[in-house]
Amino acid sequence: MAISTVEATGARVAVVTGGSGGIGSRTAVRLAEDGLAVVVGYTANRDAADAVVTEITANGGAAVAVRVDVADEQAVAAVFDTAEDRFGGVDVVVHAAARMRLSPLADLDLAVLDDMHRTNIRGTFVVARQAARRLRDGGAVITFSSSVVGLAFPEYGAYSASKGAVEALTLILARELRGRNITVNAVAPGPTATELFLQGKDAGTIARLADQPPLRRLGTPADVAEVVAFLAGPGHWINGQVVRANGGIV
């Protein structure tokens, strides 16, 4: 576990899963820019998580990196324990950890399906349960769906099914937290230039996907992090929604 040398006193606190790369890492840095202390949850890449912590602390922020299997309830509880012990509580939960494997349904290895759904569905339930129990009133929960739920791309069946489950859970949690002034929303990025998205795609496929939105480009992790930062902040009335941050792709 890597810990910053900067203590956060009276700051809002965010837990970001999947915080070592892609959208999660940019989100962690962006929330720190807004003054939040950040717990950077990572699965395996400790060096990348430590780099996020270093970037945050170099700019005067507070951060800690903690390894976590998001589908393990004890491990997720320990992440919240770290946030409470180190920074005093949890105000924002951003659940960005996910797996994506593509296959036609006829060829899908069910072991791959089980592994992906363990992270994407069970992991979301486990993180959301801790958030519901331990988030301070006035906070925010942001989960991640995907615009492919509506786009129905071939070979995305298993992944899209898992993200459809995330959307359903998110909208229900928003209603279950009624009366606590906690917003719960999902962000559904479109094609975004992350390692997870780019893996296994040739240049022609990437160019075709980049040309689909009216903005005619892939999104960037920073684009999506701006949306998350807005939803994590106070002063808005967006709750129980799926925000499709996809450049206008339909």
C-alpha positions as a printed NumPy array, in Angstrom:
array([[  0.   ,   0.   ,   0.   ],
       [  1.425,   3.342,  -1.043],
       [  0.543,   6.374,   1.048],
       [  1.106,  10.031,   0.378],
       [  2.997,  12.15 ,   2.863],
       [  0.244,  14.727,   2.699],
       [ -2.488,  14.634,   5.309],
       [ -6.007,  15.774,   4.418],
       [ -7.769,  17.745,   7.125],
       [-11.428,  18.513,   6.606],
       [-11.314,  17.632,   2.895],
       [-13.961,  15.686,   1.067],
       [-12.779,  12.169,   0.368],
       [-13.18 ,  10.007,  -2.729],
       [-12.711,   6.292,  -3.268],
       [-11.898,   5.517,  -6.911],
       [-11.762,   1.878,  -8.003],
       [ -9.896,   1.088, -11.196],
       [ -7.793,   4.097, -10.314],
       [ -4.475,   2.927, -11.733],
       [ -5.202,   3.487, -15.413],
       [ -7.448,   4.853, -18.116],
       [-10.506,   6.769, -17.028],
       [-10.038,   5.831, -13.371],
       [ -6.583,   7.374, -13.062],
       [ -7.606,  10.601, -14.782],
       [-10.66 ,  10.762, -12.565],
       [ -8.548,  10.369,  -9.422],
       [ -6.271,  13.215, -10.5  ],
       [ -9.213,  15.398, -11.537],
       [-10.992,  14.939,  -8.196],
       [ -7.786,  15.809,  -6.39 ],
       [ -7.68 ,  19.049,  -8.39 ],
       [-11.053,  19.86 ,  -6.818],
       [ -9.541,  19.395,  -3.369],
       [-10.672,  15.852,  -2.585],
       [ -8.396,  13.389,  -0.838],
       [ -8.364,  10.256,  -2.978],
       [ -8.1  ,   6.549,  -2.234],
       [ -6.801,   5.01 ,  -5.47 ],
       [ -8.031,   1.429,  -5.712],
       [ -6.092,  -0.834,  -8.069],
       [ -6.162,  -4.517,  -8.973],
       [ -2.619,  -5.452,  -9.974],
       [ -0.558,  -2.569, -11.326],
       [  0.939,  -1.097,  -8.183],
       [  3.486,   0.989, -10.08 ],
       [  0.726,   2.713, -12.057],
       [ -1.294,   3.352,  -8.895],
       [  1.772,   4.744,  -7.144],
       [  2.325,   7.037, -10.132],
       [ -1.201,   8.42 ,  -9.716],
       [ -0.539,   9.046,  -6.028],
       [  2.746,  10.76 ,  -6.882],
       [  1.05 ,  13.001,  -9.447],
       [ -1.606,  14.006,  -6.933],
       [  0.8  ,  14.686,  -4.071],
       [  3.232,  16.556,  -6.305],
       [  0.426,  19.05 ,  -6.882],
       [ -0.299,  19.398,  -3.165],
       [ -3.069,  16.841,  -2.88 ],
       [ -3.569,  13.842,  -0.623],
       [ -3.819,  10.275,  -1.856],
       [ -3.308,   6.653,  -0.915],
       [ -3.129,   3.613,  -3.213],
       [ -4.744,   0.378,  -2.017],
       [ -4.906,  -2.962,  -3.798],
       [ -8.44 ,  -4.329,  -4.018],
       [-10.445,  -7.086,  -5.667],
       [-13.738,  -5.28 ,  -6.093],
       [-15.705,  -8.525,  -5.993],
       [-14.289,  -9.396,  -2.556],
       [-16.463,  -7.836,   0.134],
       [-13.725,  -7.908,   2.771],
       [-11.208,  -6.274,   0.462],
       [-13.667,  -3.522,  -0.488],
       [-14.557,  -2.939,   3.159],
       [-10.825,  -2.537,   3.848],
       [-10.619,   0.212,   1.22 ],
       [-13.371,   2.129,   2.996],
       [-11.607,   1.476,   6.306],
       [ -8.464,   3.049,   4.848],
       [-10.41 ,   6.109,   3.692],
       [-11.937,   6.534,   7.141],
       [ -8.723,   5.909,   9.058],
       [ -6.525,   8.078,   6.851],
       [ -8.86 ,  10.875,   5.824],
       [-11.858,  10.715,   8.161],
       [-14.635,   9.301,   5.984],
       [-15.95 ,   8.837,   2.449],
       [-17.95 ,  11.401,   0.468],
       [-17.588,  10.225,  -3.131],
       [-17.366,   6.729,  -4.597],
       [-16.342,   6.312,  -8.233],
       [-16.509,   2.693,  -9.35 ],
       [-14.469,   2.501, -12.54 ],
       [-12.995,  -0.998, -12.234],
       [-14.14 ,  -3.291, -15.047],
       [-13.173,  -6.104, -17.405],
       [-14.031,  -6.333, -21.098],
       [-13.717,  -9.404, -23.313],
       [-15.309,  -9.526, -26.743],
       [-16.75 , -12.577, -28.462],
       [-19.728, -13.6  , -30.584],
       [-22.281, -15.222, -28.302],
       [-21.997, -18.518, -30.177],
       [-18.288, -18.714, -29.37 ],
       [-18.289, -17.236, -25.871],
       [-16.292, -19.162, -23.279],
       [-18.535, -19.268, -20.211],
       [-15.497, -19.105, -17.939],
       [-14.705, -15.745, -19.534],
       [-18.318, -14.692, -19.004],
       [-18.188, -15.649, -15.322],
       [-14.894, -13.83 , -14.787],
       [-16.106, -10.647, -16.447],
       [-19.425, -10.631, -14.654],
       [-17.706, -11.285, -11.328],
       [-15.891,  -7.972, -11.699],
       [-18.507,  -5.943, -13.55 ],
       [-21.709,  -7.074, -11.826],
       [-20.733,  -8.569,  -8.475],
       [-18.002,  -5.944,  -8.069],
       [-20.497,  -3.146,  -8.6  ],
       [-22.875,  -4.673,  -6.046],
       [-20.093,  -5.05 ,  -3.476],
       [-18.813,  -1.483,  -3.923],
       [-22.336,  -0.042,  -4.   ],
       [-23.256,  -1.888,  -0.802],
       [-20.309,  -0.394,   1.053],
       [-21.144,   3.03 ,  -0.378],
       [-24.757,   2.756,   0.806],
       [-23.637,   1.793,   4.295],
       [-20.744,   4.172,   4.772],
       [-21.008,   7.215,   2.525],
       [-21.494,  10.456,   4.418],
       [-24.744,  12.303,   3.785],
       [-24.454,  14.798,   0.957],
       [-22.098,  12.578,  -1.04 ],
       [-22.121,  11.044,  -4.495],
       [-21.828,   7.631,  -6.114],
       [-20.744,   7.358,  -9.745],
       [-20.733,   3.976, -11.47 ],
       [-19.666,   3.16 , -15.013],
       [-21.853,   1.747, -17.73 ],
       [-21.038,   1.99 , -21.437],
       [-22.719,   3.457, -24.483],
       [-22.455,   0.027, -26.11 ],
       [-25.519,  -0.96 , -24.053],
       [-27.578,   1.066, -26.509],
       [-25.376,   0.756, -29.584],
       [-25.617,  -3.061, -29.696],
       [-22.245,  -3.654, -31.334],
       [-21.643,  -7.284, -32.349],
       [-19.331,  -9.235, -30.016],
       [-20.173,  -6.966, -27.061],
       [-23.039,  -9.116, -25.781],
       [-21.495, -10.322, -22.515],
       [-19.924,  -6.969, -21.712],
       [-23.08 ,  -5.016, -22.586],
       [-25.163,  -7.355, -20.435],
       [-22.914,  -6.651, -17.463],
       [-23.166,  -2.911, -18.01 ],
       [-26.942,  -3.109, -18.34 ],
       [-26.925,  -4.627, -14.878],
       [-24.819,  -1.719, -13.628],
       [-27.372,   0.753, -14.974],
       [-30.268,  -1.04 , -13.267],
       [-28.436,  -1.204,  -9.946],
       [-27.457,   2.451, -10.129],
       [-30.982,   3.734, -10.707],
       [-32.363,   1.608,  -7.879],
       [-29.63 ,   2.681,  -5.446],
       [-30.473,   6.327,  -6.13 ],
       [-33.983,   5.662,  -4.888],
       [-32.893,   3.563,  -1.924],
       [-30.745,   6.412,  -0.62 ],
       [-33.707,   8.755,  -0.546],
       [-33.497,  11.382,   2.198],
       [-29.694,  11.38 ,   2.552],
       [-28.892,  14.009,  -0.093],
       [-26.68 ,  11.494,  -1.911],
       [-26.686,  11.493,  -5.704],
       [-26.195,   8.221,  -7.588],
       [-25.508,   8.276, -11.309],
       [-23.847,   6.185, -13.993],
       [-21.545,   7.491, -16.69 ],
       [-21.704,   5.623, -19.997],
       [-18.696,   6.569, -22.123],
       [-18.624,   6.057, -25.844],
       [-15.476,   4.925, -27.679],
       [-12.67 ,   6.26 , -25.488],
       [ -8.937,   5.943, -26.098],
       [ -8.041,   3.711, -23.161],
       [ -5.939,   0.575, -23.121],
       [ -9.062,  -1.454, -22.332],
       [-10.869,  -0.105, -25.404],
       [ -7.951,  -0.181, -27.84 ],
       [ -6.752,  -3.707, -27.096],
       [ -7.408,  -6.158, -29.942],
       [ -8.574,  -3.513, -32.428],
       [ -6.758,  -2.79 , -35.672],
       [ -6.178,   0.743, -36.977],
       [ -9.091,   0.533, -39.406],
       [-11.557,  -0.435, -36.678],
       [-10.335,   2.348, -34.421],
       [-10.637,   4.912, -37.231],
       [-14.167,   3.747, -38.029],
       [-15.256,   4.019, -34.408],
       [-13.63 ,   7.434, -34.044],
       [-15.596,   8.711, -37.038],
       [-19.007,   7.682, -35.7  ],
       [-19.691,  10.523, -33.225],
       [-20.531,  13.935, -34.724],
       [-17.368,  15.23 , -33.038],
       [-15.443,  12.722, -35.199],
       [-12.919,  11.608, -32.631],
       [-12.466,   9.151, -29.82 ],
       [-13.107,  10.408, -26.355],
       [-10.222,  10.766, -23.926],
       [-10.019,   9.741, -20.268],
       [ -9.846,  13.447, -19.422],
       [-13.16 ,  14.056, -21.248],
       [-14.9  ,  11.476, -19.088],
       [-13.149,  12.58 , -15.892],
       [-14.681,  16.038, -16.318],
       [-18.154,  14.502, -16.334],
       [-17.374,  12.459, -13.218],
       [-15.972,  15.511, -11.424],
       [-19.185,  17.416, -12.124],
       [-21.372,  14.58 , -10.855],
       [-19.154,  14.202,  -7.768],
       [-19.511,  17.845,  -6.849],
       [-22.259,  19.7  ,  -4.993],
       [-24.807,  22.06 ,  -6.449],
       [-26.501,  19.985,  -9.131],
       [-29.845,  18.187,  -9.314],
       [-28.819,  15.209, -11.421],
       [-29.705,  11.943,  -9.677],
       [-30.645,   8.441, -10.776],
       [-29.466,   9.042, -14.351],
       [-27.24 ,   7.425, -16.955],
       [-25.099,  10.143, -18.545],
       [-23.956,   9.09 , -22.001],
       [-20.618,  10.833, -22.473],
       [-20.029,   9.757, -26.051],
       [-19.62 ,  12.747, -28.344],
       [-23.154,  12.398, -29.696],
       [-22.869,   8.858, -31.062],
       [-26.281,   7.211, -31.574]])
